[in-house]
Short mmCIF file of C-alpha atoms in Angstrom, two decimals:
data_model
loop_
_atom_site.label_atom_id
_atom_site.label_comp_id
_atom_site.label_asym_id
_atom_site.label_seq_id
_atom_site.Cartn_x
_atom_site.Cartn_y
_atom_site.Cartn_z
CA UNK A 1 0.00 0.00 0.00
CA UNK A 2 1.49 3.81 -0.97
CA UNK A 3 -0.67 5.39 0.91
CA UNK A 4 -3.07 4.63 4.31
CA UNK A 5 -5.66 7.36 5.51
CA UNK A 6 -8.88 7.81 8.00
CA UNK A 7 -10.55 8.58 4.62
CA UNK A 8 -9.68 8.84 1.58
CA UNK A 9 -11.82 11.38 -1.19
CA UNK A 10 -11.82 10.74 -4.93
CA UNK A 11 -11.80 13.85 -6.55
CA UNK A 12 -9.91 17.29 -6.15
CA UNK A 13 -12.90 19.70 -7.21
CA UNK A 14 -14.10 22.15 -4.89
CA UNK A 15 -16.35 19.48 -3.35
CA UNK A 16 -13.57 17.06 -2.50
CA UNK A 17 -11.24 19.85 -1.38
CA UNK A 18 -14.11 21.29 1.07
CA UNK A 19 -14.55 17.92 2.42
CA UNK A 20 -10.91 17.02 3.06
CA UNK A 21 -10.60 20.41 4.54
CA UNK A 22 -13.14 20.19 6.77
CA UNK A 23 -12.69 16.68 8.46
CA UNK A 24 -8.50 17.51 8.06
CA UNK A 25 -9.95 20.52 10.77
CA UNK A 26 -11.11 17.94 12.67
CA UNK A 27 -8.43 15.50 12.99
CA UNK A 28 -8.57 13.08 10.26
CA UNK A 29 -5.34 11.82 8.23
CA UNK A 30 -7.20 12.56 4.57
CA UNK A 31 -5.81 11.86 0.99
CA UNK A 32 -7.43 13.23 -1.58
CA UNK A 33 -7.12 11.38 -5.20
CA UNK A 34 -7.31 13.68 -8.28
CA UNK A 35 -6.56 12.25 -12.05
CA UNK A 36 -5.97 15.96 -13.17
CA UNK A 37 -4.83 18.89 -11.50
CA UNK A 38 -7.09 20.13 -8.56
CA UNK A 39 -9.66 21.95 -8.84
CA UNK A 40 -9.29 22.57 -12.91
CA UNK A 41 -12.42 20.83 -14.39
CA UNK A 42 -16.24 22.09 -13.35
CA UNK A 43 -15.10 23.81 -10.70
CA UNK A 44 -12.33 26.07 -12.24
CA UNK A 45 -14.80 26.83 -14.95
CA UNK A 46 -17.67 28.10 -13.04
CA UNK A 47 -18.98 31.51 -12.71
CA UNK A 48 -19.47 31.41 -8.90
CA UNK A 49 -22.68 32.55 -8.73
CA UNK A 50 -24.36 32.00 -4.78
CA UNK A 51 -27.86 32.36 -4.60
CA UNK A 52 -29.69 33.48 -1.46
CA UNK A 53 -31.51 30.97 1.02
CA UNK A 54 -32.91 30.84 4.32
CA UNK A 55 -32.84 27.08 6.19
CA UNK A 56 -36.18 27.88 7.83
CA UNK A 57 -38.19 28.59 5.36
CA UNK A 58 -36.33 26.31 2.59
CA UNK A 59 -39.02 23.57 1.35
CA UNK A 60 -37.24 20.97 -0.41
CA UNK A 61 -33.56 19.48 -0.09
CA UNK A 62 -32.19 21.68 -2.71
CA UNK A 63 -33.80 24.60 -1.10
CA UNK A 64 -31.75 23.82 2.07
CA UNK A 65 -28.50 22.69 0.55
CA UNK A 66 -28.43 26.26 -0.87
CA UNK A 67 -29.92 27.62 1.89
CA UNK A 68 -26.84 26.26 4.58
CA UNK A 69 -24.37 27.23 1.95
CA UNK A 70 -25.51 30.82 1.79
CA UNK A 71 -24.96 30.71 5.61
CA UNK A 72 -21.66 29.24 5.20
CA UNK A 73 -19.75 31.34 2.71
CA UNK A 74 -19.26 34.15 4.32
CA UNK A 75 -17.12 32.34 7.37
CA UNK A 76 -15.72 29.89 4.87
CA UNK A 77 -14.09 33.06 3.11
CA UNK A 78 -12.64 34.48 5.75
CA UNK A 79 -11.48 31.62 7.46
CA UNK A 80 -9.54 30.71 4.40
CA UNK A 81 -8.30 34.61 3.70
CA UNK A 82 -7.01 34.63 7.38
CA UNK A 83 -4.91 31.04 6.96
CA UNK A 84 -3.92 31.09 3.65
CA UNK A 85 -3.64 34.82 2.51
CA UNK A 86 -5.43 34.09 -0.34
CA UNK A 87 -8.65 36.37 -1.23
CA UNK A 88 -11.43 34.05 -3.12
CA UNK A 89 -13.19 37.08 -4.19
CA UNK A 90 -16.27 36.59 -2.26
CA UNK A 91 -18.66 39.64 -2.44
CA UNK A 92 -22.68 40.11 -1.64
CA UNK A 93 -22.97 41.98 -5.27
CA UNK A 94 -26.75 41.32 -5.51
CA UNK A 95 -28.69 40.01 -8.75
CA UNK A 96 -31.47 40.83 -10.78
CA UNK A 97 -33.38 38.08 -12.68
CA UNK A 98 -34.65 39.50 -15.42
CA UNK A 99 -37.36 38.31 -18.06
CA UNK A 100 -35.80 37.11 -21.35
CA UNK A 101 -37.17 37.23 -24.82
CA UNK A 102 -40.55 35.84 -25.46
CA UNK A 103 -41.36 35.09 -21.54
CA UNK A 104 -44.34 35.91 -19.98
CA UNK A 105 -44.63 38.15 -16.71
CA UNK A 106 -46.34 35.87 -14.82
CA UNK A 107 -43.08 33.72 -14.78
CA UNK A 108 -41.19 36.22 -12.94
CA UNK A 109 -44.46 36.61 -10.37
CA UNK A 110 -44.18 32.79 -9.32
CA UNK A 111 -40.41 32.97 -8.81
CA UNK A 112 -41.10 36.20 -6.36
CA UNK A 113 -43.81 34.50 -4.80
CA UNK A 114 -41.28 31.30 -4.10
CA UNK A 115 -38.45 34.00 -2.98
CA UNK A 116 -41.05 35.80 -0.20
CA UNK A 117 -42.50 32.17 0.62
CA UNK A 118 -38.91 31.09 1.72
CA UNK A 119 -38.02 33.95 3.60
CA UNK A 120 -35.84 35.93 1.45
CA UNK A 121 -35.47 38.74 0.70
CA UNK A 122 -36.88 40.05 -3.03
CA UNK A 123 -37.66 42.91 -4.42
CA UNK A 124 -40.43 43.35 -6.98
CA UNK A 125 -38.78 46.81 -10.10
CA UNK A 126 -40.98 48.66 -11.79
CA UNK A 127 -39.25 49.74 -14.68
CA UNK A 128 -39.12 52.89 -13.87
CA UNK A 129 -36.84 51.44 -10.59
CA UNK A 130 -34.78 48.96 -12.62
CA UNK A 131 -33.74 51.99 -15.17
CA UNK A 132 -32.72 53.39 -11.69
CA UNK A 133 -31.15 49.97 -10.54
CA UNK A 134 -29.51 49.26 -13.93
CA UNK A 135 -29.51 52.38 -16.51
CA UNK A 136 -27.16 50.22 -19.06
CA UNK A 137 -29.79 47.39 -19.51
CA UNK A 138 -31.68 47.61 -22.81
CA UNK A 139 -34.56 49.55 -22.87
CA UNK A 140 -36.89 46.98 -23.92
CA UNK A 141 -36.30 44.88 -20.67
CA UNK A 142 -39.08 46.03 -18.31
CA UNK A 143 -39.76 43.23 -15.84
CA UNK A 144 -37.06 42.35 -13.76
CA UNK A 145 -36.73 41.75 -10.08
CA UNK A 146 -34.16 41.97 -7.51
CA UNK A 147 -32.14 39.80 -5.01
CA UNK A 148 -29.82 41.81 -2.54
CA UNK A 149 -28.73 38.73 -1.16
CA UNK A 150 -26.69 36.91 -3.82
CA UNK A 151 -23.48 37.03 -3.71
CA UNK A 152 -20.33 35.82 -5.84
CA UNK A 153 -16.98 34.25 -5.73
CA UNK A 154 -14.34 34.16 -7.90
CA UNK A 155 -13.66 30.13 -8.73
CA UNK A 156 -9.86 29.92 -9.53
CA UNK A 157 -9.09 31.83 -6.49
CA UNK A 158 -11.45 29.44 -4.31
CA UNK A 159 -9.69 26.33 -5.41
CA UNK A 160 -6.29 28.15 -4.63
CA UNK A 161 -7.52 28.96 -1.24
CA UNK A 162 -8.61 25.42 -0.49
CA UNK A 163 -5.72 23.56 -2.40
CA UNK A 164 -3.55 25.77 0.52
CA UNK A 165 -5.60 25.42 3.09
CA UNK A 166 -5.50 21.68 3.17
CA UNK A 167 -2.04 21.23 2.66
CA UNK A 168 -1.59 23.73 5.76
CA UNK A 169 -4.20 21.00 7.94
CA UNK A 170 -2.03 17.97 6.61
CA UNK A 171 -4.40 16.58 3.53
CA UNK A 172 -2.05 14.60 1.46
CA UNK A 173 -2.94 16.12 -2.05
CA UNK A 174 -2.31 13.32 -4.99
CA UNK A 175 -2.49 14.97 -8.60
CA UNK A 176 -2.44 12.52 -11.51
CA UNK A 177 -4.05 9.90 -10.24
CA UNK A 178 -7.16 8.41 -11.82
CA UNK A 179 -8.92 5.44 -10.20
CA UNK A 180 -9.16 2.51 -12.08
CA UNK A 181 -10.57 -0.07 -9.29
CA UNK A 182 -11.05 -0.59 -5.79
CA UNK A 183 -9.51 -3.24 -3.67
CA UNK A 184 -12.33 -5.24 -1.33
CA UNK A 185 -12.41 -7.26 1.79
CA UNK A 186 -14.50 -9.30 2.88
CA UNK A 187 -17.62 -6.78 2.66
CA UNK A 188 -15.62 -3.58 2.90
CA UNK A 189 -13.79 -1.46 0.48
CA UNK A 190 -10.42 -1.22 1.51
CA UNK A 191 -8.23 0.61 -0.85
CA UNK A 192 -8.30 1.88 -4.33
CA UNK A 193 -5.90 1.82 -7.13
CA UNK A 194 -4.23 3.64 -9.52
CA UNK A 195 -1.79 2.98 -12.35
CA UNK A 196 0.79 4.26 -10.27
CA UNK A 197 -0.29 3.22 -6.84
CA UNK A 198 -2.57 1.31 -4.19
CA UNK A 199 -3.88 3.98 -1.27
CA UNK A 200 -5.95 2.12 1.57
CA UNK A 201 -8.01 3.75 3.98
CA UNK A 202 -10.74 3.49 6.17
CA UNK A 203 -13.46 5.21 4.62
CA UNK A 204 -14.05 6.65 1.01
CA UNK A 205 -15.63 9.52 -0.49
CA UNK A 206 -16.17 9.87 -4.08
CA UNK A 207 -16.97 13.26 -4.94
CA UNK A 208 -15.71 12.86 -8.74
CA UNK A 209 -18.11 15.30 -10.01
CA UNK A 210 -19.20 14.20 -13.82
CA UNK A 211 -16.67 10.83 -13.56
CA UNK A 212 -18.10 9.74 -10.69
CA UNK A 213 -20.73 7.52 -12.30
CA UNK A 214 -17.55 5.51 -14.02
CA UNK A 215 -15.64 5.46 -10.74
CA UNK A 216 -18.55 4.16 -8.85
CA UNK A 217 -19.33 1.35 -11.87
CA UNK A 218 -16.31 0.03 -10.87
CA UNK A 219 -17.51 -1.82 -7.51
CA UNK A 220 -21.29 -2.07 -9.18
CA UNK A 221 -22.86 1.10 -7.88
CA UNK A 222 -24.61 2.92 -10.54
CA UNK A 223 -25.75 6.67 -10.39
CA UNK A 224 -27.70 8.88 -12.56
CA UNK A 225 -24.50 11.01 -13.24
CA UNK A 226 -23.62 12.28 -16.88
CA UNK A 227 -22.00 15.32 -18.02
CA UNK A 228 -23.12 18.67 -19.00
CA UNK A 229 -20.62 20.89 -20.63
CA UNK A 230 -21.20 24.55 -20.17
CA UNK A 231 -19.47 27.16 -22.27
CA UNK A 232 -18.35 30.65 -20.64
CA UNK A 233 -16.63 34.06 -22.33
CA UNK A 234 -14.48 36.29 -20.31
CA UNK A 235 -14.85 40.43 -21.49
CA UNK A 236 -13.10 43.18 -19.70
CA UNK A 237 -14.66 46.46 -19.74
CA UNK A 238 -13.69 50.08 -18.10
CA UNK A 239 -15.77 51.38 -16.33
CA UNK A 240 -18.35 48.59 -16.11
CA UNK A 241 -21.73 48.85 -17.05
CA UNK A 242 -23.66 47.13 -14.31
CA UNK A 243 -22.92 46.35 -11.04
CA UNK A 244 -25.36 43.24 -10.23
CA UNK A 245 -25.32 39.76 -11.57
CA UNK A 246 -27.65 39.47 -14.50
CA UNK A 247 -29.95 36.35 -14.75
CA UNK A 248 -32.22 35.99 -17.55
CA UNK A 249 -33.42 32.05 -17.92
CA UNK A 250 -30.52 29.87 -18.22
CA UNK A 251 -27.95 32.45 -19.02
CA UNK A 252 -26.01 35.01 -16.64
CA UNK A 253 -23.26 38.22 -16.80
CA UNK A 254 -21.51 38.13 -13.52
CA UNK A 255 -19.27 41.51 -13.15
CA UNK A 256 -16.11 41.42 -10.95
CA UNK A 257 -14.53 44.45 -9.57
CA UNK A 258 -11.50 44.47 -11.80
CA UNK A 259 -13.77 45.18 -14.76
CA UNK A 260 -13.91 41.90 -16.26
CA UNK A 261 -17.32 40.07 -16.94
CA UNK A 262 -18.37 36.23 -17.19
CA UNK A 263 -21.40 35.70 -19.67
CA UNK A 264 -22.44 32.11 -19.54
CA UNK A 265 -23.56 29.65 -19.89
CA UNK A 266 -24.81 26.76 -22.25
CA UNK A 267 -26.31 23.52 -21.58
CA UNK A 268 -25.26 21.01 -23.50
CA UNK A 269 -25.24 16.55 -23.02
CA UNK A 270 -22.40 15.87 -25.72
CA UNK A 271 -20.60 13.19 -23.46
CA UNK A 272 -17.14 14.44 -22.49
CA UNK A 273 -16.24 16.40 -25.03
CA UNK A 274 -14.98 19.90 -23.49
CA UNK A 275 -14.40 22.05 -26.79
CA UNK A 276 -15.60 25.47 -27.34
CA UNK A 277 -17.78 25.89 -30.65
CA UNK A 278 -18.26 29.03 -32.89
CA UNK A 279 -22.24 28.54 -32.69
CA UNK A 280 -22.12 28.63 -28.55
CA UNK A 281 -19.71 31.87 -28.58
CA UNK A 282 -21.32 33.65 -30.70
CA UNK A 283 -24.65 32.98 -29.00
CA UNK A 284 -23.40 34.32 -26.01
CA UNK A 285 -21.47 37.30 -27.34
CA UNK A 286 -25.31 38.14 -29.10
CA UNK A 287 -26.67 37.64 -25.39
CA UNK A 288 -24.57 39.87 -23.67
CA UNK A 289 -24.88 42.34 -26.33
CA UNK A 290 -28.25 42.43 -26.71
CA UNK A 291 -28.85 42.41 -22.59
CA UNK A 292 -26.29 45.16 -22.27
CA UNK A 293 -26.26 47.13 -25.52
CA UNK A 294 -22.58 48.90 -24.17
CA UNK A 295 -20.69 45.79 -24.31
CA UNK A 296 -20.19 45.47 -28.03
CA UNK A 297 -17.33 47.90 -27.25
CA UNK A 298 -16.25 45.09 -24.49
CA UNK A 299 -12.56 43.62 -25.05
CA UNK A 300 -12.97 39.48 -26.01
CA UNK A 301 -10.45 38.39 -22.93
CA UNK A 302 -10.96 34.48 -23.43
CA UNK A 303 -13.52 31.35 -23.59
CA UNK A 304 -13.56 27.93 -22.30
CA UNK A 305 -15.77 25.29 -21.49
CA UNK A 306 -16.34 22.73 -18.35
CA UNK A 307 -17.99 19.66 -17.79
CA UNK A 308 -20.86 19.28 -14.71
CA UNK A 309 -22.14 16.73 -13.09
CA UNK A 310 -25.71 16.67 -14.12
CA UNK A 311 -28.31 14.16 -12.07
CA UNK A 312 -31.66 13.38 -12.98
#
């Protein structure tokens, strides 16, 4: 055996890396498996986008998953800042959802009515208050509605923070390392393997994001796991135009302080294959355009593309 932990967590995304950190905190010997470099696939390529929530009103699981992270963030952040120096960018921006082409009004009036029936805060615009709120929007969006509570974070910088944090509580961070099997006895799982190496442990977490349905095939455990890839463009723009985060149906602009702007994303079940496309830029470049009519004078920084783990 290489390698012998309390537990041991398949996958270095910002899942795995929480985990690790946390029980690390708490006196476990943790080894974290990754087959790339941490924190570099779905993670890495996210926006960061945290919506609001509030545990006692939250009505389903999802609803209180997001509800206890929106509690969490804010101590997460600075307990990383504080140990590891690092800044992840978090911020309480706000966000306006906003109605997209061809929707109807009444859409917008069900998702307030969900907001206020949680407990959160939400704020119906007229548009005479989101030309207030938002004077760079295009004129022609008139329904919007606002929610002072979400907040952002700026992904690579996350993944830095954690990647340091757990090496500071002892995790034992393995790059390169795919899994290929697991090693049983009797009943139990007892190690798994790699083509490099054998790690045992006691306990195992697989937190593989979209490759965790083919990790888990391996011992005969099947999930409703496949991945999504989502494309994302990166503009930079001086001053910037808007100051919230933009929702409008599927499709976001998030603005960071330094000027530069995320418009995502797609949807898209074409296996694992991570490439950008012309068609998926260009839809988003006519997005952002169209939702903020000042950013066809934006600077094209950079795309990519990342791959989530969608359930059914």
């Amino acid at each position: 055996m290489d390698q012998t932990a309390d537990i041991l967590i398949v996958g270095g995304g910002v899942i795995g890396l929480s985990i690790a950190y946390e029980l690390a905190g708490q006196g476990s010997a943790v080894i974290v498996l990754e087959q790339g470099q941490f924190g570099r696939e779905a993670s890495w390529a996210g926006a960061g986008i945290l919506p609001p929530g509030n545990p006692e009103g939250a009505a389903d699981p999802a609803a209180r998953l997001r509800a206890h992270s929106h509690i969490l963030w804010p101590r997460l952040s600075a307990e990383l800042r504080e140990s590891t120096g690092i800044d992840n960018g978090y911020r309480v921006s706000g966000g306006l959802e906003v109605l997209p082409h061809g929707g109807v009004a009444s859409q917008l009036t069900s998702e307030i009515e969900a907001w206020r029936s949680e407990g959160v805060a939400v704020e119906e615009l007229s548009t005479a208050e989101l030309r207030e709120c938002e004077p760079a929007l295009n004129p022609s969006i008139t329904a919007a509605y606002r929610l002072p509570g979400m907040s952002q974070v700026r992904n690579p910088r996350h993944l830095k923070a954690l990647v340091a944090g757990c090496a500071a509580r002892g995790v034992r961070l393995v790059a390169g390392q795919p899994v290929i099997g697991f090693d049983r006895r009797e009943q139990r799982i007892a190690a798994v393997r790699t083509p490099t190496g054998t790690f045992a442990a006691a306990k195992f977490c697989v937190a593989g994001g979209a490759w965790s349905r083919q990790v888990l095939a391996t011992v005969g455990c099947e999930i409703a796991v496949e991945p999504v890839r989502g494309q994302i463009i990166l503009l930079s723009c001086q001053p910037l135009p808007f100051r919230h985060i933009i929702n409008c149906g599927p499709r976001y602009l998030v603005p960071r302080p330094d000027g530069r702007i995320l418009v995502g994303s797609t949807e898209e079940h074409v296996g694992f294959e991570k490439q950008n496309t012309a068609g998926a830029i260009s839809g988003l470049l006519e997005f952002a355009v169209d939702l903020v009519p000042a950013l066809a004078k934006a600077r094209f920084e950079q795309a990519w593309s990342g791959l989530r783990p969608g359930s059914a």
